[in-house]
XYZ file of C-alpha atoms in Angstrom:
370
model
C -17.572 25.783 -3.205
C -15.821 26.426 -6.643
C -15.946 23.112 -8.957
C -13.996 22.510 -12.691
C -14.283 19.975 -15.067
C -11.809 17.971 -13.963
C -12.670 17.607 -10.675
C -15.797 17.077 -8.284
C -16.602 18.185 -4.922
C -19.607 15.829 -4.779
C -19.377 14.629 -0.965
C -18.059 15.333 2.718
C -18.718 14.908 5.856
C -22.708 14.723 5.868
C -22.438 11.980 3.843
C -25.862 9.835 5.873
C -24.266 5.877 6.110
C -26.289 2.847 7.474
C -25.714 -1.373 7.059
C -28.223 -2.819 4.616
C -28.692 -6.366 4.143
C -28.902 -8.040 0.483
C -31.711 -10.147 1.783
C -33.570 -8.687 4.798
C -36.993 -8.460 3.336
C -38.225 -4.426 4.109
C -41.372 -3.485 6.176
C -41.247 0.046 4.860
C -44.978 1.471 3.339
C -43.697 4.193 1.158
C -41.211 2.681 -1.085
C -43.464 -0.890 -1.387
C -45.902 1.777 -3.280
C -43.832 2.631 -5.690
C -43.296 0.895 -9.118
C -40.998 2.065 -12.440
C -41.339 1.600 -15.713
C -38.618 -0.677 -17.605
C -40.950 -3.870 -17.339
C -39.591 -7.193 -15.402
C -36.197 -5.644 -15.260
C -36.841 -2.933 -13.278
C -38.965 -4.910 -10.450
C -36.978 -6.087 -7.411
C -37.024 -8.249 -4.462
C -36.881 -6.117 -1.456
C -36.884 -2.033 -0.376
C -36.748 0.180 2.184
C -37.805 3.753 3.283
C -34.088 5.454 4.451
C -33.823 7.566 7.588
C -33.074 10.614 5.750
C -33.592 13.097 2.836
C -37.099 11.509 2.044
C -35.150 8.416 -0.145
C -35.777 5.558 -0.965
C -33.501 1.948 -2.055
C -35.010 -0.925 -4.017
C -32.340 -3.877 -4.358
C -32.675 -7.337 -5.667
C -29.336 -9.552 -4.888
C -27.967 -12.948 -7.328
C -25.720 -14.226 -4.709
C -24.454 -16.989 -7.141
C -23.553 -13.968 -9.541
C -22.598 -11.842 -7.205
C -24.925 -9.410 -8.680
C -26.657 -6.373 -6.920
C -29.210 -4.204 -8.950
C -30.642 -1.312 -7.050
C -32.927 1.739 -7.465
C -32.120 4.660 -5.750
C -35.249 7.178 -5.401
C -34.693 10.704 -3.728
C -34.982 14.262 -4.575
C -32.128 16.400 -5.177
C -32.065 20.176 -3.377
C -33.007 21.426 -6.434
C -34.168 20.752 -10.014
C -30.674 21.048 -11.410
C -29.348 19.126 -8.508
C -27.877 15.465 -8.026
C -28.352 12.503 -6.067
C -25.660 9.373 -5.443
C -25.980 6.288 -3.620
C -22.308 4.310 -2.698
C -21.479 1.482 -0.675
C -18.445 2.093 1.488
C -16.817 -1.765 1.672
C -14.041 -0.420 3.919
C -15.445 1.625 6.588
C -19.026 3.265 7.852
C -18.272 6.916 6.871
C -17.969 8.939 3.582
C -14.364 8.110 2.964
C -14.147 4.598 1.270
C -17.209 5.402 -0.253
C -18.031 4.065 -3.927
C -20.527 6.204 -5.385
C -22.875 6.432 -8.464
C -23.874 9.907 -8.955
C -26.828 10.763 -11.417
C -27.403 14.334 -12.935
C -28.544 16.015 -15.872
C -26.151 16.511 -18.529
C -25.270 20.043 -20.380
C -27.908 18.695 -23.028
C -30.420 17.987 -20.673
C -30.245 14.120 -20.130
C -29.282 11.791 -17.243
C -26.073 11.359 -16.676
C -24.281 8.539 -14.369
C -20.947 8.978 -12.940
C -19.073 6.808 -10.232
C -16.543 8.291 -8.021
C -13.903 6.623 -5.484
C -14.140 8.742 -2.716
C -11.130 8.613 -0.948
C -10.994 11.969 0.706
C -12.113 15.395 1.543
C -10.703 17.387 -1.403
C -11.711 17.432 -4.933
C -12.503 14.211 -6.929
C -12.094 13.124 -10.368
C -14.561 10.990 -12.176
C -12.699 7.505 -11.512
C -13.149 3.668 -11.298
C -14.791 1.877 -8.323
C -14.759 -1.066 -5.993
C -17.367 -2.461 -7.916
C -18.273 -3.350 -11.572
C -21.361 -1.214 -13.009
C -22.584 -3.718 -15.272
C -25.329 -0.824 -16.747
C -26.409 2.168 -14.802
C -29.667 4.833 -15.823
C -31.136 7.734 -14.362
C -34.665 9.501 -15.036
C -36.168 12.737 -13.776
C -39.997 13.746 -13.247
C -42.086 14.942 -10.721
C -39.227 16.897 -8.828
C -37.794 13.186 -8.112
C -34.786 11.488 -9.804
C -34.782 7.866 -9.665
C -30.710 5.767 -10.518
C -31.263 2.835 -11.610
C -28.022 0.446 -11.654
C -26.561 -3.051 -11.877
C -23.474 -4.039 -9.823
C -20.845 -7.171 -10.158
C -19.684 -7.249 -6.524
C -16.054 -8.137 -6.510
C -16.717 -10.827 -3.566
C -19.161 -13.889 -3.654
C -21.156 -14.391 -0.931
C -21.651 -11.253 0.744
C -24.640 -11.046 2.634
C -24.410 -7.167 3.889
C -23.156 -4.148 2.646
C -22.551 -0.699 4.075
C -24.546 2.293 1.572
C -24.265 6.079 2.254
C -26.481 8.297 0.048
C -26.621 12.064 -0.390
C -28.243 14.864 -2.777
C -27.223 18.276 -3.762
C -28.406 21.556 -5.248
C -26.021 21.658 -8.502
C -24.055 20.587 -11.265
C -21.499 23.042 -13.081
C -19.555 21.722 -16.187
C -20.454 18.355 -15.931
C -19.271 18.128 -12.316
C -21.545 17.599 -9.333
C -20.922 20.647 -6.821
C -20.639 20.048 -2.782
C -24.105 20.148 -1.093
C -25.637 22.675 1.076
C -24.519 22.598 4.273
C -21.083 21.040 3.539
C -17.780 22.028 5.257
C -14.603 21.762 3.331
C -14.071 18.398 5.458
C -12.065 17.274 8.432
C -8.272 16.072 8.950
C -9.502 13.715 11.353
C -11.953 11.487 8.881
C -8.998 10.822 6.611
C -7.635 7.443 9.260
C -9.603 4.970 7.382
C -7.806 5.978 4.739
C -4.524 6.207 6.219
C -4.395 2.786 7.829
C -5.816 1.399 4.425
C -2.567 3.557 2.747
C -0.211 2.113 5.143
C -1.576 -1.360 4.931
C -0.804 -0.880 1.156
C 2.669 0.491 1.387
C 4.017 -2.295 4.160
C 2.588 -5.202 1.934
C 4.080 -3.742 -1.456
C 7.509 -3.115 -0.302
C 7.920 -6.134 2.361
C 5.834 -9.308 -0.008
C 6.174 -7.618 -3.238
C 9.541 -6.550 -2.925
C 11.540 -7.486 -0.678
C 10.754 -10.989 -0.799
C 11.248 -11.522 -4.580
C 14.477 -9.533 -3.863
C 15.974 -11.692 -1.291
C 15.311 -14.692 -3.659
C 16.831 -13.382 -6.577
C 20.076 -12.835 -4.519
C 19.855 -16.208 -3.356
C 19.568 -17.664 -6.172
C 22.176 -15.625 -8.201
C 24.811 -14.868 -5.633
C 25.808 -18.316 -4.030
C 27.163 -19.414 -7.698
C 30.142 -17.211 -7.515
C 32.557 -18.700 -4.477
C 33.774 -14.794 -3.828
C 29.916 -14.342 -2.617
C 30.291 -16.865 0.004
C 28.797 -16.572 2.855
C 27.977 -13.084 2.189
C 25.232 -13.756 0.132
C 23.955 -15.933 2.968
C 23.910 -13.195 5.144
C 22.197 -10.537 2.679
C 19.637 -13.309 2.164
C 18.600 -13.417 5.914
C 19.016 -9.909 6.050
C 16.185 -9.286 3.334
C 13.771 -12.135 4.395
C 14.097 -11.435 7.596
C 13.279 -7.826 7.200
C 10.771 -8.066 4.611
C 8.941 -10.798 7.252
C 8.893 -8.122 10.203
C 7.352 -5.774 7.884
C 5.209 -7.885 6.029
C 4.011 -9.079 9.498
C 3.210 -5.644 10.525
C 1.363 -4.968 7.374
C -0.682 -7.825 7.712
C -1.650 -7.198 11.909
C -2.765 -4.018 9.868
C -4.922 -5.790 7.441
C -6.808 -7.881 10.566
C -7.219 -4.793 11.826
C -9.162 -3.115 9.022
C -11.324 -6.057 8.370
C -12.075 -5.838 12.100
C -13.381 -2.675 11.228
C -15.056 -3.119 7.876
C -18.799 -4.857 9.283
C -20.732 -6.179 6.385
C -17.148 -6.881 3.710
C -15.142 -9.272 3.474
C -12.339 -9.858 0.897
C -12.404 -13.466 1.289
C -9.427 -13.949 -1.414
C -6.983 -11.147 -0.738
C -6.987 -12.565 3.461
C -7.094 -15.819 2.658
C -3.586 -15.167 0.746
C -2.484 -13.403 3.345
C -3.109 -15.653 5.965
C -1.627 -18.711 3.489
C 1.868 -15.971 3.405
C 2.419 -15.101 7.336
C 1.938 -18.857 7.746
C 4.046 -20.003 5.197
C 7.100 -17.705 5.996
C 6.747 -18.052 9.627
C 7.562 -21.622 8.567
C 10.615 -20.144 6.370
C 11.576 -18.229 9.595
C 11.600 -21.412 11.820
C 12.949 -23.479 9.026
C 15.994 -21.462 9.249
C 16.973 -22.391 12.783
C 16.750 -26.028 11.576
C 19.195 -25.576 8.626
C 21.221 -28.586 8.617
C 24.622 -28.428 7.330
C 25.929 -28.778 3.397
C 27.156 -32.382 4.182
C 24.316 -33.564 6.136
C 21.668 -36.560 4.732
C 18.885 -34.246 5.265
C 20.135 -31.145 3.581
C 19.068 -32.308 0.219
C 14.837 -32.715 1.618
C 15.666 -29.084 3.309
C 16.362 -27.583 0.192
C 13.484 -28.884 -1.301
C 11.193 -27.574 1.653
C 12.596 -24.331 1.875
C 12.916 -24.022 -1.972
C 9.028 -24.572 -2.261
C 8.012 -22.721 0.297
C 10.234 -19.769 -0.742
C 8.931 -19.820 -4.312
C 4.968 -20.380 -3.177
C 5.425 -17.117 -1.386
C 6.941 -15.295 -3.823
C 4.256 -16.556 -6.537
C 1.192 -15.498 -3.821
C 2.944 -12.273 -2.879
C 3.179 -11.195 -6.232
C -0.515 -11.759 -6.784
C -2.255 -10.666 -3.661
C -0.167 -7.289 -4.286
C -2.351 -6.852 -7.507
C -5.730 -7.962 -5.218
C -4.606 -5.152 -3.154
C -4.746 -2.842 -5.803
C -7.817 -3.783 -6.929
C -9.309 -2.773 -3.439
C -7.301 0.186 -2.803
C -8.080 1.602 -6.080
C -5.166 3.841 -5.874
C -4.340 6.146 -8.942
C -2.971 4.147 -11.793
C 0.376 5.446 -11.409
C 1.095 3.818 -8.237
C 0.482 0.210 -9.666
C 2.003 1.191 -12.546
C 5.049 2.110 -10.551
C 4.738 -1.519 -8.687
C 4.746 -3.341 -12.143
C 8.131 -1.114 -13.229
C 9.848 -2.311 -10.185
C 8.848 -6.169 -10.293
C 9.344 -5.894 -13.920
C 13.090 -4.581 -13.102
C 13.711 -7.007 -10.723
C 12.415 -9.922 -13.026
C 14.609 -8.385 -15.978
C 17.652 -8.536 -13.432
C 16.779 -12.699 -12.765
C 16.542 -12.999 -16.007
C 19.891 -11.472 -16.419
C 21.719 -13.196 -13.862
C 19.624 -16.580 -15.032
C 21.715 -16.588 -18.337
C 25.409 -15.605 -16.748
C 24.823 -18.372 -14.089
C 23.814 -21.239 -16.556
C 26.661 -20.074 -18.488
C 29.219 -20.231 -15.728
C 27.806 -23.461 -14.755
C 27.998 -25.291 -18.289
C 31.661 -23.715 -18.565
C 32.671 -25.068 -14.644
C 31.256 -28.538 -15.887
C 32.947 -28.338 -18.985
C 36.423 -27.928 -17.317
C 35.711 -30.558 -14.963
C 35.741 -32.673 -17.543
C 38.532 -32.325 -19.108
C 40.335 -32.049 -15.924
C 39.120 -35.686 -15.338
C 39.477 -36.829 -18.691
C 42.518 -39.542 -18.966
């Protein structure tokens, strides 16, 4: 398979994927033998002897840190060759994956490279789910060993799902497909599709909608010729933005459902805290009491509170989304165009309303004056 230097065809579908827990001790022979140099640093807690392609992983986990450093031993097809190790927090095949790839260089060093692998086609050298706090490689003996430490975005974890791989050879810098490899299948892209969809129902229903709906509330009801049709837009919006939020949410369960060994405690906690708080906006609405009535004024503060807690935690666990998805920067950079328009356009409409207010006040008082 052709390669360039801007893009990689490191993995596909023979990607091998198991579950391995950060602190299941490992009965394995083989990989208990074997011992690196790099002094204290390079010693760790626990190993195991992998199914496949004669490899081996050594791991010690900080679950207070959050930190995972590993040693991945295999050899690669050929001398020139590469090997990767990734963990996959989304799924238990190659797409998802999060991979450290280690190579020698055009000069003849290690190189490490990680790669979001979020399909079949070519990939480009890229961020991942992870943070590599410091990553090595060495060569010798036919063997290349990686050597990395990772910040795991979420505490706690006490499993993770790894896929690992080697291949015959690197051209320009880039990692070419291994032996054996197909060009991939349409069918092991629907991890990623739900995961895209997911995305795109929670960006335009919480991150979008939403603030939009507030912003003509807010704005809108201070001219009387808006009355009650700014009301009605309002619903309109919420309303919508709920049913799809909703459905992008039921999505969400449902890839977590899927995802054994990861959990992204934050990012569903915050959505759990926004269906339940505008369900409560949804019910709230039925219970409107009228303009004149004594318990309009405690309404307004509930639904005011609510409404801006939502918009506040919408805002944020768009950008948590992000983080997971990984998508290309564009796409988030898009998102922070659009909430940047729409907060330019409150900001606008802020200003004009304060100053039709002040002036409103103003002639009521000299209407009243004597």
């Amino acid at each position: 398979m052709a390669s360039s230097s801007s893009s990689s065809h490191l993995v596909a579908t023979v990607f091998l994927l198991t579950a391995v827990s950060l602190f299941s001790p490992s009965q394995s022979a083989t990989c208990a033998s074997q011992t690196f140099t790099g002094g204290r640093d390079r010693v760790y807690t626990f190993c195991t002897d992998l199914p496949a392609l004669d490899s081996y992983l050594h791991w010690s986990y900080d679950q207070s840190e959050s930190t995972l450093s590993i040693a991945f031993v295999a050899a690669p097809t050929r001398p020139d060759g590469w090997i990767s190790w990734s963990i996959n927090p989304t799924g238990t095949g190659m797409v998802g994956a999060q991979a450290l790839a280690a190579f020698r260089d055009s000069r003849g060093g290690m190189a490490v490279k990680t790669y979001n692998v979020t399909g079949y086609g070519p990939l480009k050298e890229s961020r991942v789910w992870y943070e590599v706090k410091e990553s090595s490689a060495e060569y010798s003996g036919g063997v290349m060993r990686l050597f990395a430490t990772l910040v795991l975005p979420e505490k706690g974890m006490t499993a993770v799902n790894h896929v690992w791989q080697v291949g015959p050879s690197v051209t320009g810098g880039v990692p070419d497909k291994h032996e054996g490899q197909s060009n991939g299948a349409t069918g092991g892209n629907s991890k990623t599709n739900k995961r895209n969809i997911h995305g795109i129902l929670n960006v335009v229903s919480w991150g979008i909608m939403f603030p939009i709906g507030i912003v003509m509330a807010r704005y809108l009801r201070t001219f009387p010729s808006a009355d009650p049709a700014w009301f009605y837009l309002h619903v309109s919006c919420q309303v919508s933005a709920y049913a799809i939020g909703v459905a992008g949410w039921a999505t969400g369960l449902k890839l977590g459902s899927e995802s054994k060994g990861v959990t992204y405690s934050y990012h569903r906690n915050i959505g759990i805290a926004l269906f339940v708080l505008s369900t409560l906006q949804v019910f709230a609405l039925l219970l409107r009491p009228k303009k004149d009535h004594k318990y309009r004024l405690y309404w307004n503060i509930y639904h005011h509170g609510v409404g801006y807690s939502v918009l506040i935690l919408s805002i944020i666990n768009v950008f948590k989304g992000f983080d997971i998805l990984k998508p290309e920067p564009k796409w988030e950079n898009a998102y922070i165009i659009v909430i940047g328009i729409v907060g330019g356009i409150a900001l606008l409409l802020e200003a004009i309303t304060w100053t039709v207010v002040v002036r409103r006040r103003k002639s009521k008082n000299q209407s009243l004056a004597p």
